[in-house]
Structure formats: structure tokens, C-alpha cells
């Protein structure tokens, strides 16, 4: 019998599950456990699979993810949850390796890892280093705007844009107008904010990719905050990071537009600081794939840490 670790993806036919499957296919350092189509919703068979696996990845709606965790009775089973069910739970390790210098080792040894949300990945990547550097006050009145590809809405939304009625799909949609989206608590907690940020999400008629922007005003920042000091703090935090890059001053000066699809099908993310010191207006930007660094790519990055260490 093989000693290779056994990986089970619960929900392997959803958008994230399919992408994780694709990323793991053909790897020689693990084995994938799959259930036949007729057994994927059989609670008994799912419980057997979860408790047989070394690591189970949950690609499920929040309620189903909680139910899956409740099925665990093997104390050695390790879980990566791609849903939002546990992202603010102190009993779970937050699966954003670049968040701090010791986060990779925490993920590597954790029994329970919660994958970040797609939008929070960009917001936390930009804000946490700046809050910790004392450049953005933790109570700053933040408004976070983000535009994602339609795949962020899952299979139902993909069908709207790729199915037989695709010609009727809206070119652009802003939603969450009641400002009660599930992501702000996650952003607030992991970015070290003391106030809940305003979050305005949108999606467009492109399959995948995200541009997330956060505007800052110098008059509400410490006196030493500038375009260069903001950039320098990000550069310092992500120095040596494999998957997160910060645009240099020269690159920022020649960048005139941001393409949300620039990192599609990768686990990479680019951060940038734009704006005008003269006007006292700054713009923080993150570009990444909502299905990559925002979902399946991050899950596989966490899986590799759990399998092979930091």
C-alpha cells in the first residue's frame, strides 16, 4: 500500500473543486480519493472518505462545510475549508501564507486551515502591512471596491454567462448594496482594523480575475504617509514572496490601466500604489485571479505547506 498522503476533495464538481482537481492531477507526491457520482451526496460515504483521508479539502457552501467538519471523528484528519464558514473562527488557522513571516509555519502544522475569501485576499494583502507599519490608522473609514469575473458567483452565475441565455447576461453588475456582505468581518479581523470597512463588490462579463482598489486621503493618514512610504512598506513586507509582487515606483509611473485577467490561471498577485502626493490622494490596488490566489491556487499553496512544511 502506498505511503503517499491521501487527499479527498469534498465538493469536487464545483468551480473551486474542479480547479483544485486540475491543479493536483498528475502529481506524484500524493493520491487523490474520489467518490463516484452516485455517492457524492451520500453522507455515509462522504464521512468515510473524509475520515480516511490525510487531508480533506472542503469546496462546499458554508452550511455544508460545517456539516462536513462535524463528520470528522478521526483525530488525525486535517482540513482545508474553502468556504467562508470558519474564516473568523479563532480555532482555525487563516490560510494566507504571506500574511506574516510565521504564517507559513502555522499553516504547515495546523489541523484546521480556512482558505481566505477571494476579495479579502486582496484587501488584507494591501491593508495589513500598512496598518502594522503605522501608515494607515486601524480606524480609518475605509471603502473597498472590487470587480471580479463572473465565475466568482459559482456555477449558477457561470451558467448565466456561458449557457443558452448568455446573450442576455448583464455586462456589469454592482451588488451587495445593503452593505451586509459576508466579507467585511474577515477583512476587519485579519487586516487588524478596529472598524468594519465599507465593501462594494461588482462583477463583469469576463470569466475570472479581480481588480480591487482602496482609496486613501493623506489628510486622514499620519504625516509621514506618502505614496513612496506606502509602497516601501508593502515592498518590505513582501520581499522574497514567491506569489505576491509589488510594483516599483518606475512600474507604477508607466502603468495606465489595470487588467483583472493579468494573473488568470496562476497563484500570483500584484499590488500597486498609485495617486498624487500633491493632491494627497492615494490608490491601493491588487490584481489577481479569483479562481487562483483567490480560491484554488491558495488552497493548493496551503496543501503544499501542510504536506511538505514551511
XYZ file of C-alpha atoms in Angstrom:
310
model
C 0.000 0.000 0.000
C 1.296 3.459 -0.915
C 2.543 5.739 1.858
C 1.717 8.814 -0.191
C -0.731 11.166 1.583
C -4.362 10.686 0.617
C -6.297 13.813 -0.368
C -10.091 13.994 -0.590
C -11.912 16.937 -2.181
C -15.453 17.162 -0.833
C -17.354 19.110 -3.485
C -15.003 18.319 -6.350
C -17.574 19.216 -9.013
C -17.942 22.844 -8.004
C -15.940 25.703 -9.507
C -13.186 25.646 -6.870
C -13.172 21.864 -6.515
C -12.726 21.335 -10.237
C -9.825 23.790 -10.315
C -8.101 22.130 -7.357
C -8.546 18.754 -9.025
C -6.970 20.112 -12.187
C -4.013 21.558 -10.270
C -3.382 18.281 -8.429
C -3.859 15.950 -11.367
C -0.707 14.100 -12.305
C 1.210 14.944 -9.140
C 3.393 12.129 -7.854
C 3.628 13.220 -4.209
C 0.002 12.490 -3.260
C -3.035 10.338 -4.006
C -6.494 11.683 -4.788
C -9.563 9.985 -3.359
C -12.729 10.458 -5.431
C -16.272 9.265 -4.950
C -18.434 8.002 -7.833
C -21.057 10.491 -8.970
C -23.849 8.491 -7.307
C -22.130 8.697 -3.896
C -21.103 12.359 -3.783
C -24.172 13.357 -1.762
C -24.245 10.184 0.350
C -23.427 11.394 3.872
C -22.139 7.997 4.985
C -19.759 7.651 2.047
C -18.578 11.255 2.404
C -17.907 10.663 6.101
C -15.890 7.553 5.259
C -13.874 9.440 2.660
C -13.191 12.408 4.952
C -12.065 10.167 7.815
C -9.911 8.024 5.533
C -8.063 10.996 4.077
C -4.924 12.558 5.455
C -6.171 15.956 4.305
C -9.731 16.794 3.223
C -10.427 19.919 1.187
C -13.959 21.248 1.577
C -15.277 23.016 -1.517
C -18.817 23.434 -0.261
C -21.376 26.073 0.742
C -20.933 27.300 4.308
C -23.637 25.136 5.909
C -22.428 22.014 4.115
C -18.844 22.768 5.154
C -19.882 22.935 8.802
C -21.730 19.644 8.389
C -18.634 18.080 6.813
C -16.452 19.168 9.743
C -18.992 17.625 12.117
C -18.497 14.297 10.317
C -14.837 14.115 11.349
C -14.157 11.506 14.031
C -10.575 10.637 13.054
C -8.376 12.997 15.121
C -5.580 12.797 12.548
C -7.634 14.168 9.650
C -6.563 17.657 8.605
C -8.999 20.039 6.930
C -8.700 22.897 4.449
C -12.049 24.682 4.208
C -12.523 26.781 1.064
C -15.890 28.124 2.261
C -16.368 31.210 4.432
C -17.729 29.173 7.352
C -14.609 29.384 9.533
C -12.674 32.457 8.363
C -13.176 34.408 11.588
C -13.108 31.347 13.869
C -10.150 31.598 16.307
C -9.897 27.810 16.325
C -8.902 27.786 12.659
C -5.630 28.914 11.073
C -6.063 31.566 8.396
C -4.673 30.239 5.134
C -2.929 33.338 3.782
C 0.771 32.368 3.935
C 2.047 35.850 3.035
C 0.096 37.500 5.855
C 3.049 37.315 8.273
C 6.500 35.755 8.488
C 5.296 32.955 10.759
C 2.019 32.222 8.966
C 3.529 29.531 6.679
C 4.729 27.527 9.694
C 1.343 27.933 11.386
C -0.398 26.584 8.296
C 2.148 23.777 7.939
C 1.362 22.401 11.396
C -2.360 23.184 11.599
C -5.155 20.646 11.779
C -7.744 23.138 10.575
C -6.999 25.734 7.875
C -9.569 28.150 6.471
C -8.903 29.420 2.956
C -9.250 33.205 2.604
C -12.072 34.697 0.573
C -11.184 35.998 -2.872
C -11.911 39.680 -2.186
C -10.422 39.607 1.354
C -7.181 38.203 -0.068
C -6.569 41.460 -1.943
C -7.841 43.753 0.803
C -5.832 42.105 3.576
C -2.724 41.886 1.389
C -2.832 45.658 0.932
C -4.027 46.830 4.328
C -2.450 44.624 6.984
C 1.187 45.614 6.278
C 0.228 49.298 6.171
C -1.744 49.139 9.411
C 1.115 47.319 11.129
C 3.604 49.879 9.781
C 1.550 52.705 11.288
C 0.774 54.235 7.888
C -2.970 53.501 7.875
C -4.844 54.004 11.165
C -6.777 50.879 12.192
C -9.944 53.007 12.458
C -9.563 54.630 9.009
C -13.002 54.956 7.288
C -12.188 52.513 4.505
C -14.219 51.915 1.357
C -13.063 48.881 -0.616
C -14.154 48.467 -4.224
C -13.585 45.285 -6.217
C -14.575 43.895 -9.601
C -14.428 40.154 -10.223
C -15.047 37.855 -13.115
C -18.475 36.233 -13.124
C -17.066 32.852 -12.011
C -16.928 34.307 -8.502
C -20.647 33.626 -8.284
C -20.223 29.881 -8.763
C -21.846 27.535 -11.229
C -25.194 29.341 -11.340
C -23.573 32.588 -12.377
C -21.245 30.845 -14.837
C -24.325 29.341 -16.479
C -25.824 32.826 -16.873
C -22.794 33.945 -18.878
C -21.928 30.727 -20.680
C -25.289 28.973 -21.038
C -28.002 29.265 -23.649
C -29.174 32.666 -22.367
C -25.685 34.199 -22.211
C -26.638 36.933 -24.685
C -28.958 38.358 -22.035
C -26.355 38.492 -19.267
C -25.579 41.941 -17.853
C -22.221 43.436 -18.913
C -21.548 44.719 -15.397
C -23.273 44.318 -12.019
C -22.702 46.044 -8.676
C -24.307 44.156 -5.815
C -24.345 43.958 -2.015
C -25.985 47.378 -1.873
C -27.232 46.777 1.667
C -23.553 46.701 2.719
C -24.070 43.445 4.616
C -21.715 41.294 2.545
C -20.100 38.392 4.404
C -16.520 39.512 3.667
C -16.064 42.714 5.787
C -15.747 40.868 9.142
C -12.989 38.730 7.636
C -11.263 41.815 6.226
C -11.537 43.678 9.517
C -10.168 40.825 11.625
C -7.201 39.823 9.511
C -6.212 43.342 8.407
C -6.064 44.402 12.095
C -8.775 47.027 11.653
C -10.875 48.314 14.541
C -13.776 49.417 12.305
C -15.736 47.464 9.735
C -14.806 48.635 6.209
C -17.414 49.518 3.615
C -17.197 46.902 0.858
C -18.651 47.417 -2.628
C -18.352 44.305 -4.840
C -19.073 44.056 -8.567
C -18.617 41.552 -11.364
C -18.267 41.953 -15.091
C -18.778 39.957 -18.254
C -15.379 38.253 -18.076
C -14.821 34.795 -16.615
C -12.155 35.303 -13.980
C -9.781 37.814 -12.443
C -10.057 40.630 -9.899
C -9.070 44.269 -9.601
C -9.526 45.538 -6.043
C -8.950 49.200 -5.144
C -8.831 51.186 -1.908
C -8.630 54.993 -1.973
C -6.836 56.823 0.838
C -6.668 60.527 1.712
C -3.429 61.905 3.141
C -5.283 64.254 5.498
C -6.572 61.193 7.386
C -3.185 59.449 7.488
C -0.110 60.068 9.660
C 2.059 62.972 8.492
C 4.815 60.677 7.202
C 2.467 58.729 4.913
C 3.254 59.234 1.236
C 2.987 57.299 -1.977
C 6.589 56.157 -1.546
C 6.288 55.224 2.137
C 3.149 53.186 1.434
C 4.921 51.382 -1.396
C 8.056 50.832 0.667
C 6.070 49.235 3.481
C 4.462 46.800 1.042
C 7.798 46.055 -0.622
C 9.370 45.339 2.743
C 6.559 43.047 3.842
C 6.538 41.000 0.619
C 10.295 40.923 -0.004
C 11.102 37.404 -1.180
C 7.449 36.354 -1.511
C 7.025 33.950 -4.403
C 3.428 34.749 -5.274
C 2.997 38.417 -4.272
C 4.805 41.205 -6.103
C 4.697 44.970 -5.533
C 5.011 47.333 -8.474
C 8.108 49.514 -8.208
C 7.911 53.294 -8.453
C 9.045 53.064 -12.072
C 6.499 50.405 -12.950
C 3.726 52.365 -11.257
C 4.648 55.521 -13.166
C 4.225 53.752 -16.511
C 1.064 51.814 -15.584
C -2.028 53.464 -17.047
C -4.620 50.729 -16.546
C -5.145 47.509 -14.607
C -6.249 44.299 -16.305
C -8.170 41.971 -13.955
C -7.219 38.978 -16.108
C -3.445 39.580 -15.897
C -2.858 36.672 -13.477
C -5.524 34.267 -14.670
C -4.749 30.585 -14.091
C -1.917 31.407 -11.705
C -1.480 31.813 -7.962
C 0.176 35.221 -8.335
C -0.930 38.643 -7.157
C 0.375 42.119 -7.993
C -0.016 45.034 -5.585
C 0.402 48.679 -6.527
C 0.307 52.153 -5.006
C -0.844 54.989 -7.254
C -2.050 58.551 -6.816
C -0.679 62.012 -6.111
C 1.278 63.309 -3.139
C 0.436 66.822 -4.335
C -3.301 66.159 -4.171
C -2.972 63.954 -1.097
C -4.860 61.137 -2.785
C -3.545 57.553 -2.900
C -4.919 54.409 -4.515
C -4.012 50.916 -3.325
C -4.598 48.211 -5.938
C -4.493 44.422 -6.077
C -4.763 42.292 -9.222
C -5.163 38.503 -9.014
C -7.257 35.560 -10.175
C -10.371 34.949 -8.108
C -10.058 31.258 -9.000
C -6.290 31.221 -8.369
C -4.866 33.201 -5.437
C -8.487 33.880 -4.519
C -9.508 30.208 -4.269
C -7.979 27.031 -5.708
C -4.422 28.342 -6.026
C -4.413 29.396 -2.379
C -5.868 26.033 -1.332
C -3.100 24.144 -3.130
C -0.474 26.502 -1.671
C -1.817 25.692 1.805
C -1.969 21.999 0.979
C 1.682 22.015 -0.045
C 2.648 23.679 3.238
C 0.692 21.060 5.182
C 2.290 18.235 3.182
C 5.866 19.448 2.980
C 6.294 22.104 5.670
C 7.193 25.781 5.508
